[in-house]
Coordinates of C-alpha atoms and ligand atoms in Angstrom, one line a residue:
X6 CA 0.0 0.0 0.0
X7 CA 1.5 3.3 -1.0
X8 CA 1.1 6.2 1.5
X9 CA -0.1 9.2 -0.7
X10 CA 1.8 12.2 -0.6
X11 CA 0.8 16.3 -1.1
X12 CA 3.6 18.5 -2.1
X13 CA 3.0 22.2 -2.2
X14 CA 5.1 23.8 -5.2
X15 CA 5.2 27.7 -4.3
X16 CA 7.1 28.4 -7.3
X17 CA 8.4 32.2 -7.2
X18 CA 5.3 33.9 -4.6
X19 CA 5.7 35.0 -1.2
X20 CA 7.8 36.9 0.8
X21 CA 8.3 36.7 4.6
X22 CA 5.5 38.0 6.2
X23 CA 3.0 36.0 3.7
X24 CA 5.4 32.7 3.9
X25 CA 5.2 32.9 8.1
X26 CA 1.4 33.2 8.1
X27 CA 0.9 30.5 5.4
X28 CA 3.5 28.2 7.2
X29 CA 1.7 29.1 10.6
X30 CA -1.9 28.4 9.0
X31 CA -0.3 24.9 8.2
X32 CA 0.9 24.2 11.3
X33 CA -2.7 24.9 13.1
X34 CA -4.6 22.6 10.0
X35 CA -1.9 19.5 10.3
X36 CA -1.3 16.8 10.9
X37 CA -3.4 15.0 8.0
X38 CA -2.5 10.9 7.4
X39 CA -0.8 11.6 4.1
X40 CA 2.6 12.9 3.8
X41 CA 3.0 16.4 3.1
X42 CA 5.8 18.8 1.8
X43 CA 6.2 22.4 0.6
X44 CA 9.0 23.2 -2.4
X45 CA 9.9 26.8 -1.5
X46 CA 12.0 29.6 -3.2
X47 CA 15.7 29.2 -2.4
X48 CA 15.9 32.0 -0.4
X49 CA 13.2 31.1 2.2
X50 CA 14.0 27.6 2.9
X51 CA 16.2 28.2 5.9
X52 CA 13.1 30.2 7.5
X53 CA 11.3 27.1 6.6
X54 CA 13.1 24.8 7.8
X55 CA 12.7 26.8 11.5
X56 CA 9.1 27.7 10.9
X57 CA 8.6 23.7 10.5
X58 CA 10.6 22.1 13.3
X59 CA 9.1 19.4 14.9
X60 CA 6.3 19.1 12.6
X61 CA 5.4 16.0 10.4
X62 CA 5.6 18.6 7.2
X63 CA 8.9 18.2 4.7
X64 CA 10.4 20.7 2.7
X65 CA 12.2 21.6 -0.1
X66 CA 13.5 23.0 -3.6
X67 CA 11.7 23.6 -6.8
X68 CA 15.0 22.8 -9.1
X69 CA 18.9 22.3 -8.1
X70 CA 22.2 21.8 -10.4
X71 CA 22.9 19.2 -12.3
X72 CA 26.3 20.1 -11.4
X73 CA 28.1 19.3 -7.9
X74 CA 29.7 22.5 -7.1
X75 CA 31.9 25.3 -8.9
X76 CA 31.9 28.2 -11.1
X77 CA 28.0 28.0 -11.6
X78 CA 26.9 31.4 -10.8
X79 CA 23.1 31.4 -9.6
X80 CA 23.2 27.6 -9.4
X81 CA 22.1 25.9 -6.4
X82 CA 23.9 22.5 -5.5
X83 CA 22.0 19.9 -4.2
X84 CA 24.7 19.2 -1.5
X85 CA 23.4 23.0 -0.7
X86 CA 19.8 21.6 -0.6
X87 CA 20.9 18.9 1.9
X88 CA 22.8 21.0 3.9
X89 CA 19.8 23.2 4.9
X90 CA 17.5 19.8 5.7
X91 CA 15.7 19.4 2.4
X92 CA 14.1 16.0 1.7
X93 CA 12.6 16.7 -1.9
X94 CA 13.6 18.7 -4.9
X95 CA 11.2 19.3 -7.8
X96 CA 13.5 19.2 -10.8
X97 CA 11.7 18.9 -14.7
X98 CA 8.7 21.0 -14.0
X99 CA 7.6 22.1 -17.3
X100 CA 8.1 25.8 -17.1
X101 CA 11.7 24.9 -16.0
X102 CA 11.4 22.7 -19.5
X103 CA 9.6 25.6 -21.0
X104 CA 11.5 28.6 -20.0
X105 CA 15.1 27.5 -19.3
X106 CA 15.1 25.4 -22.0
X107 CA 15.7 21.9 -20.1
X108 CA 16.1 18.8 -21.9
X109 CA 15.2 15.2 -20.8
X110 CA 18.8 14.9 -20.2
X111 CA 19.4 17.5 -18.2
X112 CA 16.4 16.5 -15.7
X113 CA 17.8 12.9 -15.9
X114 CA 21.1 14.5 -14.7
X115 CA 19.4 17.1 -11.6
X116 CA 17.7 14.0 -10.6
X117 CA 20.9 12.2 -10.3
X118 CA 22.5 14.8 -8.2
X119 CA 19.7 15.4 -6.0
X120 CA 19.8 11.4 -5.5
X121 CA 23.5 11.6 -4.5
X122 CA 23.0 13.9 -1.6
X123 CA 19.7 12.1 0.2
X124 CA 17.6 14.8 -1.6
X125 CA 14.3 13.4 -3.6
X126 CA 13.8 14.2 -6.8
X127 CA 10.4 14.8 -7.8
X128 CA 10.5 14.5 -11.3
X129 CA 8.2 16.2 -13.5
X130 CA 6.9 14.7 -17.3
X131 CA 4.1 16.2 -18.6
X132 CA 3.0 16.9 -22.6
X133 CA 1.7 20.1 -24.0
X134 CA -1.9 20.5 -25.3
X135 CA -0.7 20.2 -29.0
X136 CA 1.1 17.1 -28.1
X137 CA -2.5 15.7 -26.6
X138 CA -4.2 17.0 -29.5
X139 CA -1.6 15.3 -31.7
X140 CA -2.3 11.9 -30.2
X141 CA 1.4 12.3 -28.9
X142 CA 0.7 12.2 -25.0
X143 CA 2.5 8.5 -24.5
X144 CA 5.0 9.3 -26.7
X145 CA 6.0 11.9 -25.0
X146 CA 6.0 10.8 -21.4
X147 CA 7.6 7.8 -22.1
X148 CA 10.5 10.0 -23.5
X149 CA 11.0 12.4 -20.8
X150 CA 10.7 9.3 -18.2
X151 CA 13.4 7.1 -20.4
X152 CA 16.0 9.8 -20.0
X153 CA 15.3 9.2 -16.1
X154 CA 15.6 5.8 -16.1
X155 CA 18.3 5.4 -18.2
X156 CA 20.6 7.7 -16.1
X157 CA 19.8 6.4 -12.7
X158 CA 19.6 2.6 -13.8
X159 CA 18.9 0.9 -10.3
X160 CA 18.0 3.8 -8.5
X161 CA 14.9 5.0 -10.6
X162 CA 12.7 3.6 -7.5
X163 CA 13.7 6.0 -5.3
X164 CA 12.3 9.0 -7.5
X165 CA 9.0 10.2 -7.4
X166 CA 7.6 10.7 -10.3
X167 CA 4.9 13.7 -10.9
X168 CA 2.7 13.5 -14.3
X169 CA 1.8 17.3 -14.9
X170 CA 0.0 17.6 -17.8
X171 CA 1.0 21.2 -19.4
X172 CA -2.2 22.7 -20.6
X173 CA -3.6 21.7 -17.1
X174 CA -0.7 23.4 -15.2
X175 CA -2.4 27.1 -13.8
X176 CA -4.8 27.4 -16.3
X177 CA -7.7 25.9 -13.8
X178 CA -8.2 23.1 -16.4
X179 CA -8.1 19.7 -14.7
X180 CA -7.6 16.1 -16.3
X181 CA -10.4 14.1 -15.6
X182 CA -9.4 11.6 -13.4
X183 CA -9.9 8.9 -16.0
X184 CA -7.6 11.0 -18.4
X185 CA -4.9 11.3 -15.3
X186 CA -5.0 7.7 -14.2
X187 CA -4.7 6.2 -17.5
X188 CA -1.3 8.4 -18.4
X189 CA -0.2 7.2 -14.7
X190 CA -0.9 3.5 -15.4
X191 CA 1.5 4.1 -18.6
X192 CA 4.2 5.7 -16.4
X193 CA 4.1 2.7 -14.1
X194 CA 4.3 0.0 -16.1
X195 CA 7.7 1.6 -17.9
X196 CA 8.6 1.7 -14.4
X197 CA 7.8 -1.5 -13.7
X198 CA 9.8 -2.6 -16.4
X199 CA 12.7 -1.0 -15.4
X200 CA 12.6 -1.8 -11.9
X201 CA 10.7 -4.5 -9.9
X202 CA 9.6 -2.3 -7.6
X203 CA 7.3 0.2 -9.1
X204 CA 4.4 -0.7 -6.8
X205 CA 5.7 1.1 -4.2
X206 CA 7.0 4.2 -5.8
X207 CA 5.1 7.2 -6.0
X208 CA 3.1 8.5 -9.1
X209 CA 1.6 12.2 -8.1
X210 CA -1.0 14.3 -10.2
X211 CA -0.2 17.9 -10.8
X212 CA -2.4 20.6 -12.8
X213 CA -5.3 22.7 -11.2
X214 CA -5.6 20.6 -8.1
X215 CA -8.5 22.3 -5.8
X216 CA -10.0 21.7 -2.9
X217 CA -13.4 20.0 -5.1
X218 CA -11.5 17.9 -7.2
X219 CA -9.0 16.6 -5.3
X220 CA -10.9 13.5 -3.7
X221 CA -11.9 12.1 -7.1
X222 CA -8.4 12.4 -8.6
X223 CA -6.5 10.7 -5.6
X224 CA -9.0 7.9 -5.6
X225 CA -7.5 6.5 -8.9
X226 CA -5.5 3.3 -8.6
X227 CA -2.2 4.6 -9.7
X228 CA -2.8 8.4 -8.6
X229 CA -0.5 8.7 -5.2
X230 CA -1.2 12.0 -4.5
X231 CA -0.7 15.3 -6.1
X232 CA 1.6 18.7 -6.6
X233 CA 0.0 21.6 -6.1
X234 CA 1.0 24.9 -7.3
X235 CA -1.9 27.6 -6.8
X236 CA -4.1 26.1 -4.3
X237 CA -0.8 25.6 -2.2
X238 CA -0.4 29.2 -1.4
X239 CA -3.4 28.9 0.4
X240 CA -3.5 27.1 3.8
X241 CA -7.0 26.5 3.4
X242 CA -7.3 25.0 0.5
X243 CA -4.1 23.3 0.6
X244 CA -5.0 21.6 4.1
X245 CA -8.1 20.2 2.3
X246 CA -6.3 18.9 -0.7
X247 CA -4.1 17.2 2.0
X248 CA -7.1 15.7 3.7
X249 CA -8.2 14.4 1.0
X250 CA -5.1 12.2 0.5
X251 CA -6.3 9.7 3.3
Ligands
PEP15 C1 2.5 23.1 -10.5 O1 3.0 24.2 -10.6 O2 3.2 22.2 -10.4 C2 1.0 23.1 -10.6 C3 0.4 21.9 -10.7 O3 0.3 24.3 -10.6 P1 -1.3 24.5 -10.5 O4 -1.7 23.6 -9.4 O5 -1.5 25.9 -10.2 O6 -1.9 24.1 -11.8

């Protein structure tokens, strides 16, 4: 049985002041029985780390370098990452693809770093709304998940792997859950094939998660849980997505 897991992905809101009172809001609306983490900007993640001591919430990173340390201005190293307590690291998301210009290969490679320090990776594939309406969605997928599995051979089970369709990403478009579970049942099996133990790794759905649609997508078979940009910024909202990952 796979314990579902909620990770909040911030991306680049907040500042001090709102970060304390939605960190504080948390606090008061835990503990819920599925795992939970926030993926914070760089800078607040030390403040996070305080503002979350003792509690049953994670933290961590929404990217990190593929590179372990040296002339790399504006990089961040995952060793960094580790050293301030993070467990995950959100590397692939697709406007890191999008705007940075990320290949598979590169993700593949911030996943492998993150995995050398104890940091999770929480690896984003995800295809575009042309590449749905082309019929290309497996296709796709598949790719950006080969270059994963391929570069961490026998550690691809310690991943976990986050399907985030693109045209459902902060557009407040959903996949049905039919839609979500049947691209998550693809990502499993290659899994499965690449390692024997893809039944207990973690498949989360990400794209316009809220507080009414959570229940139905995190009660498909192969849906573990979810990342959750907008509705994270909101400890309300995001408390009840968490619930609903019983
Ligand atoms: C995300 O940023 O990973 C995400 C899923 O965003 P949203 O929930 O806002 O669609």
């Amino acid at each position: 049985m796979r314990k579902k897991l909620v990770v909040g992905n911030w991306k680049m809101h907040g500042n001090r002041a709102s970060n304390a009172a939605l960190l504080a809001g948390l606090r008061e609306a835990g503990p819920w029985s599925a795992d939970v983490a926030v993926c914070v900007p760089f800078p607040y993640i030390a403040e996070t780390a305080l503002a979350l001591t003792g509690q049953a919430i994670a933290f961590g990173a929404q990217d990190c370098s593929a590179h372990e340390q040296g002339a790399f201005t504006g990089e961040v190293s995952s060793a960094m990452l580790a050293d301030l307590g993070c467990r995950y690291v959100i590397v692939g998301h697709s406007e890191r693809r999008a705007f940075h210009a990320e290949s598979d290969q590169l993700v593949a490679d911030k996943a492998k770093a993150a995995l050398a320090h104890g940091v999770t990776p929480i690896v984003c594939v995800g295809e575009t709304l042309a590449e749905r309406e082309a019929g290309q969605t497996e296709t796709v997928v598949k790719r950006q998940l080969a270059a994963v599995i391929h570069t961490l051979t026998h550690c691809i089970g310690e991943i976990v792997l986050a399907y985030e369709p693109v045209w459902a990403i902060g557009t407040g478009l959903t996949a049905s859950p039919e839609q979500a579970q049947s691209v998550h049942a693809v990502l499993r099996k290659q899994l499965q094939a690449a390692t024997q133990k893809a039944d207990a790794m973690r498949i989360l759905y990400g794209g316009s998660v809220k507080p009414d649609n959570a229940a139905q997508l995190f009660a498909m078979p192969d849906i573990d849980g979810g990342l959750i940009g907008g509705a994270a910024l909101k400890a309300g909202d995001f408390s009840v997505i968490c619930r609903a990952a019983a």
